[in-house]
């Protein structure tokens, strides 16, 4: 798989679906079914770590309801008795999510909006976010610069390639926490700066921004149900279901090209 050719042109919908399945970005993904069900159960039981910065109140206390949303929005296996082994993300739903996100990006470009990008998956999604930021900047948007000197516990909130992320001991960090996004937005308020018009992110960065009332879109894996619930409730504008850490980050390139083309933006790789 490491030598799989990556298309340089914008793929058609059918070509992208085929690519998503072949690279396991969607289709039969690596995330085990038992992990998915465990996360759905924890979310329903009130585990705030699983809420990814959203306030879900007491609206999702039945894990069966969470599973139903994940079937509808993500394409996981619908059988509640399927409790171990393989789980799935429907590639058609991935592309549908990209098209919803593209509509939001198109509107942002037309309005020359202020856009903030952030990721809890710098080892996987950094280039996806960075390429999107470059394309929006080329279209006239302002890419929001985060305040200096932000810290969450013993980690630093940094911005590389126009994308905010966490760093500790010279290493970029994987995180589900909403705290880094809270630090950014609080820092902007302290400096008297307007909040972003749009946030493009993943994990808790997405959830917290959406909960603050900012128009927000993001990416989510089948083991992160909160963002899909946020989309159902309208707190998050669009969520793209995908495996958010595949074997080679370059495999996201056709997806990114499709997204930018659908948004009427020029790819900036």
Short mmCIF file of C-alpha atoms in Angstrom, two decimals:
data_model
loop_
_atom_site.label_atom_id
_atom_site.label_comp_id
_atom_site.label_asym_id
_atom_site.label_seq_id
_atom_site.Cartn_x
_atom_site.Cartn_y
_atom_site.Cartn_z
CA UNK A 1 0.00 0.00 0.00
CA UNK A 2 2.89 2.39 0.62
CA UNK A 3 3.51 2.52 -3.14
CA UNK A 4 -0.11 3.07 -4.16
CA UNK A 5 -0.28 5.75 -6.90
CA UNK A 6 -1.99 8.96 -5.86
CA UNK A 7 -3.95 10.82 -8.56
CA UNK A 8 -2.68 14.31 -9.35
CA UNK A 9 -5.94 15.49 -10.95
CA UNK A 10 -9.23 16.13 -9.19
CA UNK A 11 -10.98 12.74 -9.01
CA UNK A 12 -14.58 12.19 -9.99
CA UNK A 13 -16.98 11.16 -7.25
CA UNK A 14 -16.72 7.51 -8.32
CA UNK A 15 -12.91 7.68 -8.51
CA UNK A 16 -12.72 9.24 -5.07
CA UNK A 17 -15.00 6.58 -3.56
CA UNK A 18 -12.78 3.89 -5.05
CA UNK A 19 -9.66 5.60 -3.67
CA UNK A 20 -11.20 5.98 -0.19
CA UNK A 21 -11.99 2.26 -0.08
CA UNK A 22 -8.60 1.14 -1.44
CA UNK A 23 -6.71 3.26 1.11
CA UNK A 24 -9.13 2.35 3.93
CA UNK A 25 -9.87 6.02 4.51
CA UNK A 26 -13.46 4.75 4.37
CA UNK A 27 -15.05 1.36 3.74
CA UNK A 28 -13.49 -1.31 5.97
CA UNK A 29 -11.54 0.94 8.32
CA UNK A 30 -8.96 0.01 10.94
CA UNK A 31 -10.95 1.15 13.98
CA UNK A 32 -12.28 -1.98 15.76
CA UNK A 33 -16.02 -2.33 16.35
CA UNK A 34 -15.51 -2.91 20.07
CA UNK A 35 -13.75 0.47 20.39
CA UNK A 36 -16.59 2.19 18.56
CA UNK A 37 -19.28 0.66 20.78
CA UNK A 38 -17.26 1.42 23.90
CA UNK A 39 -17.04 5.09 22.94
CA UNK A 40 -20.75 5.27 22.14
CA UNK A 41 -21.50 3.76 25.55
CA UNK A 42 -19.16 6.14 27.37
CA UNK A 43 -20.66 9.16 25.61
CA UNK A 44 -24.18 8.07 26.53
CA UNK A 45 -23.11 7.56 30.15
CA UNK A 46 -21.90 11.17 30.36
CA UNK A 47 -18.13 10.77 29.90
CA UNK A 48 -17.15 14.38 29.06
CA UNK A 49 -13.94 13.22 27.38
CA UNK A 50 -16.15 11.69 24.69
CA UNK A 51 -18.17 14.88 24.24
CA UNK A 52 -15.22 16.63 22.51
CA UNK A 53 -16.09 20.06 23.85
CA UNK A 54 -19.81 19.88 23.11
CA UNK A 55 -22.51 20.17 25.76
CA UNK A 56 -24.79 17.23 24.99
CA UNK A 57 -26.82 17.61 28.18
CA UNK A 58 -29.10 14.64 28.78
CA UNK A 59 -30.16 14.31 25.16
CA UNK A 60 -28.03 11.28 24.25
CA UNK A 61 -28.25 8.91 27.20
CA UNK A 62 -29.15 5.80 25.20
CA UNK A 63 -26.24 4.25 23.33
CA UNK A 64 -28.71 2.80 20.82
CA UNK A 65 -29.62 6.35 19.77
CA UNK A 66 -25.94 7.17 19.37
CA UNK A 67 -25.44 4.06 17.24
CA UNK A 68 -28.43 5.04 15.07
CA UNK A 69 -26.85 8.43 14.33
CA UNK A 70 -23.53 6.79 13.53
CA UNK A 71 -25.25 4.44 11.10
CA UNK A 72 -26.97 7.38 9.42
CA UNK A 73 -24.10 9.88 9.38
CA UNK A 74 -21.03 7.64 9.28
CA UNK A 75 -22.12 4.30 7.90
CA UNK A 76 -21.05 2.00 10.71
CA UNK A 77 -22.59 -1.46 10.92
CA UNK A 78 -26.24 -1.14 11.95
CA UNK A 79 -26.46 -4.47 13.82
CA UNK A 80 -26.28 -3.80 17.59
CA UNK A 81 -25.26 -7.45 18.06
CA UNK A 82 -22.13 -6.91 15.94
CA UNK A 83 -19.81 -6.26 18.88
CA UNK A 84 -16.30 -7.10 17.71
CA UNK A 85 -14.15 -7.23 14.62
CA UNK A 86 -14.46 -4.99 11.56
CA UNK A 87 -16.48 -1.79 11.39
CA UNK A 88 -17.15 0.48 8.46
CA UNK A 89 -17.43 4.05 7.22
CA UNK A 90 -19.60 4.46 4.13
CA UNK A 91 -17.44 6.16 1.46
CA UNK A 92 -20.54 7.74 -0.10
CA UNK A 93 -21.17 9.50 3.23
CA UNK A 94 -17.56 10.69 3.29
CA UNK A 95 -18.06 12.34 -0.09
CA UNK A 96 -21.44 13.73 0.97
CA UNK A 97 -19.70 15.29 3.97
CA UNK A 98 -17.00 16.77 1.76
CA UNK A 99 -19.68 18.35 -0.41
CA UNK A 100 -21.41 19.86 2.64
CA UNK A 101 -18.09 21.20 3.85
CA UNK A 102 -17.30 22.54 0.38
CA UNK A 103 -20.53 24.57 0.39
CA UNK A 104 -19.45 26.21 3.66
CA UNK A 105 -15.96 26.92 2.31
CA UNK A 106 -17.40 28.44 -0.86
CA UNK A 107 -19.54 30.83 1.18
CA UNK A 108 -16.55 31.73 3.36
CA UNK A 109 -14.45 32.47 0.29
CA UNK A 110 -17.16 34.69 -1.19
CA UNK A 111 -17.40 36.62 2.08
CA UNK A 112 -13.60 36.77 2.53
CA UNK A 113 -14.17 35.40 5.99
CA UNK A 114 -11.72 35.11 8.88
CA UNK A 115 -10.97 31.38 9.17
CA UNK A 116 -9.17 29.45 11.89
CA UNK A 117 -7.70 25.99 11.25
CA UNK A 118 -6.74 23.51 13.98
CA UNK A 119 -5.99 19.82 14.33
CA UNK A 120 -5.65 17.22 17.03
CA UNK A 121 -4.17 14.88 14.41
CA UNK A 122 -1.04 16.71 13.16
CA UNK A 123 0.51 13.42 12.05
CA UNK A 124 -2.34 12.79 9.65
CA UNK A 125 -4.53 15.79 8.83
CA UNK A 126 -2.04 18.67 8.89
CA UNK A 127 -1.63 18.80 5.12
CA UNK A 128 -5.39 18.55 4.54
CA UNK A 129 -5.97 21.60 6.74
CA UNK A 130 -2.92 23.48 5.47
CA UNK A 131 -3.86 23.04 1.80
CA UNK A 132 -7.39 24.22 2.55
CA UNK A 133 -6.06 27.24 4.42
CA UNK A 134 -3.78 28.13 1.50
CA UNK A 135 -6.65 27.86 -0.96
CA UNK A 136 -8.91 30.10 1.15
CA UNK A 137 -6.09 32.61 1.64
CA UNK A 138 -5.59 32.72 -2.14
CA UNK A 139 -9.32 33.41 -2.47
CA UNK A 140 -9.05 36.44 -0.19
CA UNK A 141 -9.85 35.01 3.24
CA UNK A 142 -7.94 35.99 6.34
CA UNK A 143 -6.35 32.97 8.00
CA UNK A 144 -6.53 33.72 11.71
CA UNK A 145 -3.22 33.89 13.57
CA UNK A 146 -3.45 32.54 17.09
CA UNK A 147 -2.25 34.60 20.07
CA UNK A 148 1.30 34.05 21.29
CA UNK A 149 2.20 32.31 24.50
CA UNK A 150 -0.77 29.97 24.87
CA UNK A 151 -0.35 26.91 27.08
CA UNK A 152 -2.56 23.98 28.09
CA UNK A 153 -1.10 22.21 31.12
CA UNK A 154 2.52 21.48 30.13
CA UNK A 155 1.86 21.83 26.39
CA UNK A 156 2.10 24.80 24.06
CA UNK A 157 -0.47 25.81 21.47
CA UNK A 158 1.49 26.47 18.28
CA UNK A 159 0.60 27.31 14.69
CA UNK A 160 2.41 25.68 11.79
CA UNK A 161 1.47 25.97 8.12
CA UNK A 162 -1.54 28.10 9.20
CA UNK A 163 -2.87 25.29 11.44
CA UNK A 164 -3.08 25.39 15.25
CA UNK A 165 -2.01 22.30 17.19
CA UNK A 166 -0.38 21.22 20.45
CA UNK A 167 3.36 20.81 20.99
CA UNK A 168 5.31 19.40 23.92
CA UNK A 169 9.05 18.81 24.19
CA UNK A 170 9.52 19.58 20.48
CA UNK A 171 6.87 17.00 19.47
CA UNK A 172 3.47 17.66 17.96
CA UNK A 173 0.73 16.07 20.02
CA UNK A 174 -2.37 14.03 19.25
CA UNK A 175 -5.27 15.35 21.36
CA UNK A 176 -9.04 15.06 21.69
CA UNK A 177 -9.19 17.91 24.20
CA UNK A 178 -11.27 21.07 23.66
CA UNK A 179 -8.92 23.01 25.97
CA UNK A 180 -6.51 24.23 23.24
CA UNK A 181 -9.37 25.79 21.25
CA UNK A 182 -10.67 27.37 24.45
CA UNK A 183 -7.21 28.84 25.03
CA UNK A 184 -7.12 30.33 21.53
CA UNK A 185 -10.58 31.88 21.68
CA UNK A 186 -10.07 33.19 25.22
CA UNK A 187 -6.75 34.68 24.12
CA UNK A 188 -8.38 36.44 21.19
CA UNK A 189 -11.01 37.92 23.51
CA UNK A 190 -8.30 39.17 25.89
CA UNK A 191 -6.55 40.87 22.98
CA UNK A 192 -9.79 42.49 21.83
CA UNK A 193 -9.75 40.62 18.53
CA UNK A 194 -12.90 39.39 16.79
CA UNK A 195 -13.51 35.68 16.92
CA UNK A 196 -13.21 33.69 13.67
CA UNK A 197 -16.10 33.64 11.24
CA UNK A 198 -15.38 29.97 10.54
CA UNK A 199 -13.39 27.18 12.19
CA UNK A 200 -12.16 24.16 10.23
CA UNK A 201 -10.83 21.48 12.58
CA UNK A 202 -11.24 18.04 14.13
CA UNK A 203 -11.65 16.47 17.59
CA UNK A 204 -12.23 18.81 20.55
CA UNK A 205 -11.04 21.82 18.58
CA UNK A 206 -14.19 21.41 16.48
CA UNK A 207 -16.53 20.70 19.37
CA UNK A 208 -15.53 23.69 21.48
CA UNK A 209 -15.68 26.13 18.58
CA UNK A 210 -19.12 24.92 17.59
CA UNK A 211 -20.32 25.05 21.20
CA UNK A 212 -19.18 28.69 21.33
CA UNK A 213 -21.54 29.50 18.47
CA UNK A 214 -18.89 29.83 15.77
CA UNK A 215 -19.71 28.32 12.38
CA UNK A 216 -17.64 25.16 12.41
CA UNK A 217 -16.89 22.23 10.11
CA UNK A 218 -14.64 19.27 10.74
CA UNK A 219 -13.49 15.70 10.24
CA UNK A 220 -14.34 12.78 12.53
CA UNK A 221 -13.65 9.07 12.80
CA UNK A 222 -16.26 6.42 13.56
CA UNK A 223 -15.04 6.23 17.16
CA UNK A 224 -15.74 9.96 17.75
CA UNK A 225 -19.54 10.13 17.80
CA UNK A 226 -19.90 13.52 19.50
CA UNK A 227 -19.20 15.58 16.40
CA UNK A 228 -21.85 13.70 14.42
CA UNK A 229 -24.35 14.38 17.22
CA UNK A 230 -23.32 18.02 17.04
CA UNK A 231 -24.07 18.02 13.33
CA UNK A 232 -27.49 16.46 13.95
CA UNK A 233 -28.25 19.17 16.50
CA UNK A 234 -26.92 21.97 14.27
CA UNK A 235 -24.07 22.97 16.57
CA UNK A 236 -21.58 21.90 13.89
CA UNK A 237 -22.29 22.79 10.28
CA UNK A 238 -20.71 19.81 8.52
CA UNK A 239 -18.78 16.72 9.59
CA UNK A 240 -16.82 14.50 7.19
CA UNK A 241 -16.61 10.85 8.32
CA UNK A 242 -13.25 9.21 7.66
CA UNK A 243 -10.44 7.25 9.27
CA UNK A 244 -8.52 10.18 10.73
CA UNK A 245 -5.12 8.46 10.86
CA UNK A 246 -4.48 6.21 7.88
CA UNK A 247 -1.17 4.58 7.01
CA UNK A 248 0.03 7.34 4.68
CA UNK A 249 -1.17 10.95 5.02
CA UNK A 250 -0.56 11.46 1.29
CA UNK A 251 -3.60 9.28 0.66
CA UNK A 252 -5.77 12.21 1.78
CA UNK A 253 -4.58 14.30 -1.20
CA UNK A 254 -7.32 13.22 -3.68
CA UNK A 255 -9.95 13.90 -1.03
CA UNK A 256 -8.52 17.35 -0.43
CA UNK A 257 -8.42 18.08 -4.17
CA UNK A 258 -12.06 17.01 -4.49
CA UNK A 259 -13.06 19.22 -1.55
CA UNK A 260 -11.34 22.30 -2.92
CA UNK A 261 -12.69 21.78 -6.44
CA UNK A 262 -16.22 21.38 -5.07
CA UNK A 263 -15.73 24.65 -3.15
CA UNK A 264 -14.57 26.46 -6.29
CA UNK A 265 -11.10 26.91 -4.84
CA UNK A 266 -7.73 26.35 -6.48
CA UNK A 267 -5.73 23.54 -4.90
CA UNK A 268 -2.64 24.80 -3.08
CA UNK A 269 -0.40 21.79 -2.40
#
